[in-house]
Structure formats: C-alpha cells, structure tokens
Amino acid sequence: MEVINATKQLIIKTNDEGNFQILADVNDEIIFYSKNYHQVRLKVKKEHFASENKIVLQKKEIELEELKIDKLSTYKVDMSYESLKTEKIYKEQSRPQPVGVYTGEIQNGVDFVAVGGKLANLLSRLFSKNEKKKESKTIVSFSTLAKNSFTYDFFTRNLNLPENEIDLFLTFCEMDKASKAFNKKSGTLDLMDFLLKKRGEFK
C-alpha cells in the first residue's frame, strides 16, 4: 500500500505488516492508496501525533463489464417448411440431377445445409453487431478522467491552481502525448504523479 502526503508531495510504501512512517505536519492531507481497496483521505490533526493510529481500507467490489442481451426476436430467420422447400427448389434448379440416379439424398427430408446456412447467417449478424458496439464505446477525455478521480480541493490546494486556471491546466496536460495512455482503469497514483509533474511545467 502507498501512503502519500499530497501536501508535501511525499510517497512511501508500508511494510508487510502495514506499518509506515511519513513526514507530516498538522493540516497536511494524507492519502492511503492500494489498487484493490477504496482510497482513504485524512487531514492530519494534533491528536494523530499523540499515539499510533490505525487506518482501515475497504476492499473494492469486483467490477463487471456491462453486458447487454438483445432479444432473439430482433433477428428473424424464416425456418418454415415453405421457406426451406423454396430454397431447396432453387438449389436443385441450379444443380439439376440426372433422372433415375440415386444421389444419397432423402426425398422430402430436411435440408440441413439450408438450415445450417440460415443459422450461420444469424450468428454472423449477431457477432457483427456486437463488434460495432465495442468500437463505438465512448472514449473519456483526460480532463473528465482527472476531474472524476480527484476532488476540487486537490486542484486548488494540492496543485495550488487558481479556480479559473483548472480547465486551462487540464488542457495543457492533454497536449502531452503521455495523457492519452490514461483511461478509467488507470491507477490513481500514476495519474497523481503525472498531474504533479505537469504542474511543475505549467506557468
């Protein structure tokens, strides 16, 4: 687990037992971060120096990707006897058989090739639609990601940005190609490191 003094921009790791020591003053903001747990923020008070303190992190719920199931009725496949018979007639006309020669086919039987073709066409349309949905997923901008990941105080207090310059700063960050690598699954710590680095470059 990482322990971050966001005020002094210090980062340390806890030991195997979860113990740690970090330089801090009263009113410093301390952030406790672990990939599989909810982030905890703490403002240092005088009483925190009087004794050892215990911080408990809550484990994150498992996130599942959204799954949408379309009704099969949306895709109509005509499997009626008349449809299959018509298709068989067309096939026979395009490939006529000699009269009186046994070809191994069952007379008036089900044309499994035609049935299979219709099912294959249905599955092809289903997969094609799902692929198009994946491609059309909305891409979250870096500015939106940053605003959703941190509180307003982080920008004004920790990054020391005037209120009217927050959007300008995030636009400045987006101009860096490295910002394109961040997405909804990116770690908060990596995003924070990037913002702190860009704050030093922002004039």
PDB file of C-alpha atoms in Angstrom:
ATOM      1  CA  MET A   1       0.000   0.000   0.000  1.00  0.00           C
ATOM      2  CA  GLU A   2       1.197   3.561  -0.770  1.00  0.00           C
ATOM      3  CA  VAL A   3       0.909   6.401   1.738  1.00  0.00           C
ATOM      4  CA  ILE A   4       1.000   9.828   0.095  1.00  0.00           C
ATOM      5  CA  ASN A   5       1.453  13.202   1.729  1.00  0.00           C
ATOM      6  CA  ALA A   6      -0.282  15.195  -1.002  1.00  0.00           C
ATOM      7  CA  THR A   7       0.601  18.489   0.681  1.00  0.00           C
ATOM      8  CA  LYS A   8       4.351  17.831   0.788  1.00  0.00           C
ATOM      9  CA  GLN A   9       4.279  15.562  -2.303  1.00  0.00           C
ATOM     10  CA  LEU A  10       5.887  12.617  -0.485  1.00  0.00           C
ATOM     11  CA  ILE A  11       5.162   8.951  -1.237  1.00  0.00           C
ATOM     12  CA  ILE A  12       6.187   5.925   0.862  1.00  0.00           C
ATOM     13  CA  LYS A  13       5.197   2.246   0.942  1.00  0.00           C
ATOM     14  CA  THR A  14       4.032   0.356   4.031  1.00  0.00           C
ATOM     15  CA  ASN A  15       5.905  -2.747   5.199  1.00  0.00           C
ATOM     16  CA  ASP A  16       4.426  -6.277   5.092  1.00  0.00           C
ATOM     17  CA  GLU A  17       2.542  -5.666   8.355  1.00  0.00           C
ATOM     18  CA  GLY A  18       1.058  -2.409   7.055  1.00  0.00           C
ATOM     19  CA  ASN A  19       3.184  -0.164   9.302  1.00  0.00           C
ATOM     20  CA  PHE A  20       4.658   3.083   7.998  1.00  0.00           C
ATOM     21  CA  GLN A  21       6.238   6.410   8.955  1.00  0.00           C
ATOM     22  CA  ILE A  22       5.893   9.583   6.894  1.00  0.00           C
ATOM     23  CA  LEU A  23       6.886  13.202   7.462  1.00  0.00           C
ATOM     24  CA  ALA A  24       3.759  15.289   8.132  1.00  0.00           C
ATOM     25  CA  ASP A  25       2.529  18.465   9.854  1.00  0.00           C
ATOM     26  CA  VAL A  26      -0.881  19.473  11.150  1.00  0.00           C
ATOM     27  CA  ASN A  27      -3.384  20.075   8.302  1.00  0.00           C
ATOM     28  CA  ASP A  28      -1.369  18.038   5.786  1.00  0.00           C
ATOM     29  CA  GLU A  29      -3.536  15.810   3.595  1.00  0.00           C
ATOM     30  CA  ILE A  30      -2.553  12.131   3.696  1.00  0.00           C
ATOM     31  CA  ILE A  31      -3.869   9.679   1.096  1.00  0.00           C
ATOM     32  CA  PHE A  32      -3.859   5.904   1.609  1.00  0.00           C
ATOM     33  CA  TYR A  33      -3.873   4.089  -1.733  1.00  0.00           C
ATOM     34  CA  SER A  34      -3.975   0.418  -2.700  1.00  0.00           C
ATOM     35  CA  LYS A  35      -5.080  -0.930  -6.083  1.00  0.00           C
ATOM     36  CA  ASN A  36      -7.772  -3.301  -4.790  1.00  0.00           C
ATOM     37  CA  TYR A  37      -9.094  -1.034  -1.992  1.00  0.00           C
ATOM     38  CA  HIS A  38     -11.036   2.212  -1.773  1.00  0.00           C
ATOM     39  CA  GLN A  39      -8.814   5.254  -1.325  1.00  0.00           C
ATOM     40  CA  VAL A  40      -8.852   6.951   2.104  1.00  0.00           C
ATOM     41  CA  ARG A  41      -8.032  10.650   2.671  1.00  0.00           C
ATOM     42  CA  LEU A  42      -7.065  12.018   6.072  1.00  0.00           C
ATOM     43  CA  LYS A  43      -6.271  15.527   7.292  1.00  0.00           C
ATOM     44  CA  VAL A  44      -3.573  15.424   9.965  1.00  0.00           C
ATOM     45  CA  LYS A  45      -4.607  16.698  13.422  1.00  0.00           C
ATOM     46  CA  LYS A  46      -2.630  17.192  16.632  1.00  0.00           C
ATOM     47  CA  GLU A  47      -4.074  14.065  18.224  1.00  0.00           C
ATOM     48  CA  HIS A  48      -2.614  11.923  15.431  1.00  0.00           C
ATOM     49  CA  PHE A  49       0.864  12.595  16.854  1.00  0.00           C
ATOM     50  CA  ALA A  50      -0.084  11.515  20.391  1.00  0.00           C
ATOM     51  CA  SER A  51      -0.371   7.772  19.684  1.00  0.00           C
ATOM     52  CA  GLU A  52      -0.297   5.154  16.962  1.00  0.00           C
ATOM     53  CA  ASN A  53      -3.205   5.366  14.537  1.00  0.00           C
ATOM     54  CA  LYS A  54      -4.977   2.582  12.679  1.00  0.00           C
ATOM     55  CA  ILE A  55      -6.381   3.136   9.190  1.00  0.00           C
ATOM     56  CA  VAL A  56      -8.790   0.561   7.745  1.00  0.00           C
ATOM     57  CA  LEU A  57      -9.332   0.361   3.963  1.00  0.00           C
ATOM     58  CA  GLN A  58     -12.464  -1.148   2.442  1.00  0.00           C
ATOM     59  CA  LYS A  59     -11.975  -3.675  -0.373  1.00  0.00           C
ATOM     60  CA  LYS A  60     -13.358  -2.664  -3.766  1.00  0.00           C
ATOM     61  CA  GLU A  61     -16.246  -4.549  -5.297  1.00  0.00           C
ATOM     62  CA  ILE A  62     -15.469  -6.583  -8.408  1.00  0.00           C
ATOM     63  CA  GLU A  63     -16.326  -4.506 -11.472  1.00  0.00           C
ATOM     64  CA  LEU A  64     -18.064  -6.379 -14.270  1.00  0.00           C
ATOM     65  CA  GLU A  65     -18.229  -5.124 -17.823  1.00  0.00           C
ATOM     66  CA  GLU A  66     -21.717  -4.120 -18.916  1.00  0.00           C
ATOM     67  CA  LEU A  67     -23.458  -6.914 -20.783  1.00  0.00           C
ATOM     68  CA  LYS A  68     -26.479  -6.285 -22.956  1.00  0.00           C
ATOM     69  CA  ILE A  69     -28.578  -9.187 -24.240  1.00  0.00           C
ATOM     70  CA  ASP A  70     -30.724  -8.463 -27.274  1.00  0.00           C
ATOM     71  CA  LYS A  71     -33.996 -10.288 -27.744  1.00  0.00           C
ATOM     72  CA  LEU A  72     -33.620 -13.069 -30.260  1.00  0.00           C
ATOM     73  CA  SER A  73     -36.872 -11.919 -31.824  1.00  0.00           C
ATOM     74  CA  THR A  74     -34.978  -8.916 -33.205  1.00  0.00           C
ATOM     75  CA  TYR A  75     -33.360 -11.279 -35.692  1.00  0.00           C
ATOM     76  CA  LYS A  76     -35.966 -13.165 -37.716  1.00  0.00           C
ATOM     77  CA  VAL A  77     -34.909 -16.309 -39.510  1.00  0.00           C
ATOM     78  CA  ASP A  78     -37.566 -17.958 -41.640  1.00  0.00           C
ATOM     79  CA  MET A  79     -37.268 -21.667 -40.783  1.00  0.00           C
ATOM     80  CA  SER A  80     -40.720 -22.585 -42.091  1.00  0.00           C
ATOM     81  CA  TYR A  81     -41.256 -25.602 -44.318  1.00  0.00           C
ATOM     82  CA  GLU A  82     -42.246 -23.370 -47.252  1.00  0.00           C
ATOM     83  CA  SER A  83     -39.049 -21.282 -46.977  1.00  0.00           C
ATOM     84  CA  LEU A  84     -36.762 -24.313 -46.754  1.00  0.00           C
ATOM     85  CA  LYS A  85     -38.620 -26.050 -49.612  1.00  0.00           C
ATOM     86  CA  THR A  86     -38.303 -22.952 -51.820  1.00  0.00           C
ATOM     87  CA  GLU A  87     -34.594 -22.754 -51.133  1.00  0.00           C
ATOM     88  CA  LYS A  88     -34.220 -26.450 -51.962  1.00  0.00           C
ATOM     89  CA  ILE A  89     -36.032 -25.950 -55.301  1.00  0.00           C
ATOM     90  CA  TYR A  90     -33.688 -23.065 -56.207  1.00  0.00           C
ATOM     91  CA  LYS A  91     -30.710 -25.245 -55.328  1.00  0.00           C
ATOM     92  CA  GLU A  92     -31.970 -28.135 -57.404  1.00  0.00           C
ATOM     93  CA  GLN A  93     -32.598 -25.859 -60.393  1.00  0.00           C
ATOM     94  CA  SER A  94     -29.060 -24.542 -60.246  1.00  0.00           C
ATOM     95  CA  ARG A  95     -27.669 -28.096 -59.935  1.00  0.00           C
ATOM     96  CA  PRO A  96     -30.054 -30.466 -61.781  1.00  0.00           C
ATOM     97  CA  GLN A  97     -29.686 -34.209 -61.095  1.00  0.00           C
ATOM     98  CA  PRO A  98     -29.917 -36.941 -63.749  1.00  0.00           C
ATOM     99  CA  VAL A  99     -33.273 -38.695 -63.701  1.00  0.00           C
ATOM    100  CA  GLY A 100     -33.231 -42.209 -62.240  1.00  0.00           C
ATOM    101  CA  VAL A 101     -29.878 -41.834 -60.454  1.00  0.00           C
ATOM    102  CA  TYR A 102     -29.792 -42.184 -56.653  1.00  0.00           C
ATOM    103  CA  THR A 103     -27.699 -39.371 -55.093  1.00  0.00           C
ATOM    104  CA  GLY A 104     -27.952 -40.447 -51.450  1.00  0.00           C
ATOM    105  CA  GLU A 105     -30.410 -37.656 -50.561  1.00  0.00           C
ATOM    106  CA  ILE A 106     -33.567 -38.406 -48.549  1.00  0.00           C
ATOM    107  CA  GLN A 107     -36.603 -37.482 -50.558  1.00  0.00           C
ATOM    108  CA  ASN A 108     -38.698 -34.737 -48.886  1.00  0.00           C
ATOM    109  CA  GLY A 109     -36.241 -34.722 -45.980  1.00  0.00           C
ATOM    110  CA  VAL A 110     -34.999 -31.713 -44.056  1.00  0.00           C
ATOM    111  CA  ASP A 111     -32.254 -29.794 -45.897  1.00  0.00           C
ATOM    112  CA  PHE A 112     -29.758 -29.463 -43.043  1.00  0.00           C
ATOM    113  CA  VAL A 113     -27.381 -27.479 -45.256  1.00  0.00           C
ATOM    114  CA  ALA A 114     -30.052 -24.818 -45.763  1.00  0.00           C
ATOM    115  CA  VAL A 115     -30.892 -24.786 -42.041  1.00  0.00           C
ATOM    116  CA  GLY A 116     -27.193 -24.510 -41.174  1.00  0.00           C
ATOM    117  CA  GLY A 117     -26.750 -21.669 -43.662  1.00  0.00           C
ATOM    118  CA  LYS A 118     -29.588 -19.681 -42.102  1.00  0.00           C
ATOM    119  CA  LEU A 119     -28.188 -20.205 -38.595  1.00  0.00           C
ATOM    120  CA  ALA A 120     -24.672 -19.235 -39.732  1.00  0.00           C
ATOM    121  CA  ASN A 121     -26.083 -16.043 -41.254  1.00  0.00           C
ATOM    122  CA  LEU A 122     -27.879 -15.231 -37.973  1.00  0.00           C
ATOM    123  CA  LEU A 123     -24.726 -15.755 -35.892  1.00  0.00           C
ATOM    124  CA  SER A 124     -22.694 -13.647 -38.327  1.00  0.00           C
ATOM    125  CA  ARG A 125     -25.138 -10.733 -37.930  1.00  0.00           C
ATOM    126  CA  LEU A 126     -25.104 -11.059 -34.120  1.00  0.00           C
ATOM    127  CA  PHE A 127     -21.289 -11.009 -33.905  1.00  0.00           C
ATOM    128  CA  SER A 128     -21.072  -8.160 -36.399  1.00  0.00           C
ATOM    129  CA  LYS A 129     -23.443  -6.019 -34.326  1.00  0.00           C
ATOM    130  CA  ASN A 130     -21.544  -6.753 -31.092  1.00  0.00           C
ATOM    131  CA  GLU A 131     -18.232  -5.771 -32.732  1.00  0.00           C
ATOM    132  CA  LYS A 132     -19.721  -2.471 -33.900  1.00  0.00           C
ATOM    133  CA  LYS A 133     -20.947  -1.763 -30.337  1.00  0.00           C
ATOM    134  CA  LYS A 134     -17.451  -2.366 -28.951  1.00  0.00           C
ATOM    135  CA  GLU A 135     -15.938   0.022 -31.494  1.00  0.00           C
ATOM    136  CA  SER A 136     -18.468   2.737 -30.645  1.00  0.00           C
ATOM    137  CA  LYS A 137     -17.639   2.818 -26.918  1.00  0.00           C
ATOM    138  CA  THR A 138     -17.247   6.368 -25.671  1.00  0.00           C
ATOM    139  CA  ILE A 139     -13.655   7.476 -25.022  1.00  0.00           C
ATOM    140  CA  VAL A 140     -13.364   9.523 -21.824  1.00  0.00           C
ATOM    141  CA  SER A 141     -11.198  12.641 -22.207  1.00  0.00           C
ATOM    142  CA  PHE A 142      -8.212  13.159 -19.907  1.00  0.00           C
ATOM    143  CA  SER A 143      -9.843  16.269 -18.379  1.00  0.00           C
ATOM    144  CA  THR A 144     -13.004  14.331 -17.483  1.00  0.00           C
ATOM    145  CA  LEU A 145     -10.953  11.439 -16.084  1.00  0.00           C
ATOM    146  CA  ALA A 146      -8.897  13.781 -13.890  1.00  0.00           C
ATOM    147  CA  LYS A 147     -11.973  15.616 -12.568  1.00  0.00           C
ATOM    148  CA  ASN A 148     -13.700  12.314 -11.767  1.00  0.00           C
ATOM    149  CA  SER A 149     -10.606  10.941  -9.996  1.00  0.00           C
ATOM    150  CA  PHE A 150      -9.841  13.873  -7.678  1.00  0.00           C
ATOM    151  CA  THR A 151     -11.781  16.350  -5.575  1.00  0.00           C
ATOM    152  CA  TYR A 152     -11.943  20.066  -6.350  1.00  0.00           C
ATOM    153  CA  ASP A 153      -9.667  20.723  -3.340  1.00  0.00           C
ATOM    154  CA  PHE A 154      -6.901  18.627  -4.898  1.00  0.00           C
ATOM    155  CA  PHE A 155      -6.596  21.058  -7.809  1.00  0.00           C
ATOM    156  CA  THR A 156      -6.877  24.265  -5.783  1.00  0.00           C
ATOM    157  CA  ARG A 157      -4.939  23.191  -2.668  1.00  0.00           C
ATOM    158  CA  ASN A 158      -2.555  20.398  -3.600  1.00  0.00           C
ATOM    159  CA  LEU A 159      -1.756  21.642  -7.088  1.00  0.00           C
ATOM    160  CA  ASN A 160      -2.120  25.273  -5.991  1.00  0.00           C
ATOM    161  CA  LEU A 161      -4.174  26.190  -9.059  1.00  0.00           C
ATOM    162  CA  PRO A 162      -6.453  29.247  -9.173  1.00  0.00           C
ATOM    163  CA  GLU A 163     -10.065  28.266  -9.810  1.00  0.00           C
ATOM    164  CA  ASN A 164     -10.126  29.903 -13.250  1.00  0.00           C
ATOM    165  CA  GLU A 165      -6.997  28.039 -14.398  1.00  0.00           C
ATOM    166  CA  ILE A 166      -8.061  24.437 -13.670  1.00  0.00           C
ATOM    167  CA  ASP A 167      -9.551  23.838 -17.131  1.00  0.00           C
ATOM    168  CA  LEU A 168      -6.591  25.577 -18.780  1.00  0.00           C
ATOM    169  CA  PHE A 169      -4.177  23.356 -16.825  1.00  0.00           C
ATOM    170  CA  LEU A 170      -6.031  20.164 -17.821  1.00  0.00           C
ATOM    171  CA  THR A 171      -5.994  21.281 -21.478  1.00  0.00           C
ATOM    172  CA  PHE A 172      -2.237  21.817 -21.087  1.00  0.00           C
ATOM    173  CA  CYS A 173      -1.937  18.240 -19.748  1.00  0.00           C
ATOM    174  CA  GLU A 174      -3.917  16.858 -22.701  1.00  0.00           C
ATOM    175  CA  MET A 175      -1.345  18.333 -25.093  1.00  0.00           C
ATOM    176  CA  ASP A 176       1.188  15.866 -23.671  1.00  0.00           C
ATOM    177  CA  LYS A 177       1.022  12.564 -25.622  1.00  0.00           C
ATOM    178  CA  ALA A 178       1.514  10.683 -22.330  1.00  0.00           C
ATOM    179  CA  SER A 179      -2.008  11.749 -21.240  1.00  0.00           C
ATOM    180  CA  LYS A 180      -3.515   9.516 -23.971  1.00  0.00           C
ATOM    181  CA  ALA A 181      -2.325   6.413 -22.086  1.00  0.00           C
ATOM    182  CA  PHE A 182      -4.649   7.095 -19.123  1.00  0.00           C
ATOM    183  CA  ASN A 183      -8.125   5.543 -19.036  1.00  0.00           C
ATOM    184  CA  LYS A 184     -10.836   4.576 -16.499  1.00  0.00           C
ATOM    185  CA  LYS A 185      -8.747   1.617 -15.331  1.00  0.00           C
ATOM    186  CA  SER A 186      -5.586   3.659 -14.713  1.00  0.00           C
ATOM    187  CA  GLY A 187      -4.259   3.818 -11.139  1.00  0.00           C
ATOM    188  CA  THR A 188      -4.910   6.972  -9.121  1.00  0.00           C
ATOM    189  CA  LEU A 189      -1.272   7.098  -8.032  1.00  0.00           C
ATOM    190  CA  ASP A 190       0.043   7.165 -11.614  1.00  0.00           C
ATOM    191  CA  LEU A 191      -2.462   9.864 -12.539  1.00  0.00           C
ATOM    192  CA  MET A 192      -1.468  11.931  -9.498  1.00  0.00           C
ATOM    193  CA  ASP A 193       2.246  11.632 -10.343  1.00  0.00           C
ATOM    194  CA  PHE A 194       1.520  12.847 -13.876  1.00  0.00           C
ATOM    195  CA  LEU A 195      -0.518  15.848 -12.668  1.00  0.00           C
ATOM    196  CA  LEU A 196       2.166  16.839 -10.139  1.00  0.00           C
ATOM    197  CA  LYS A 197       4.825  16.650 -12.841  1.00  0.00           C
ATOM    198  CA  LYS A 198       2.760  18.754 -15.274  1.00  0.00           C
ATOM    199  CA  ARG A 199       2.032  21.308 -12.516  1.00  0.00           C
ATOM    200  CA  GLY A 200       5.767  21.959 -12.309  1.00  0.00           C
ATOM    201  CA  GLU A 201       5.842  22.645 -16.049  1.00  0.00           C
ATOM    202  CA  PHE A 202       2.667  24.751 -16.105  1.00  0.00           C
ATOM    203  CA  LYS A 203       3.264  28.511 -15.902  1.00  0.00           C
TER     204      LYS A 203
END
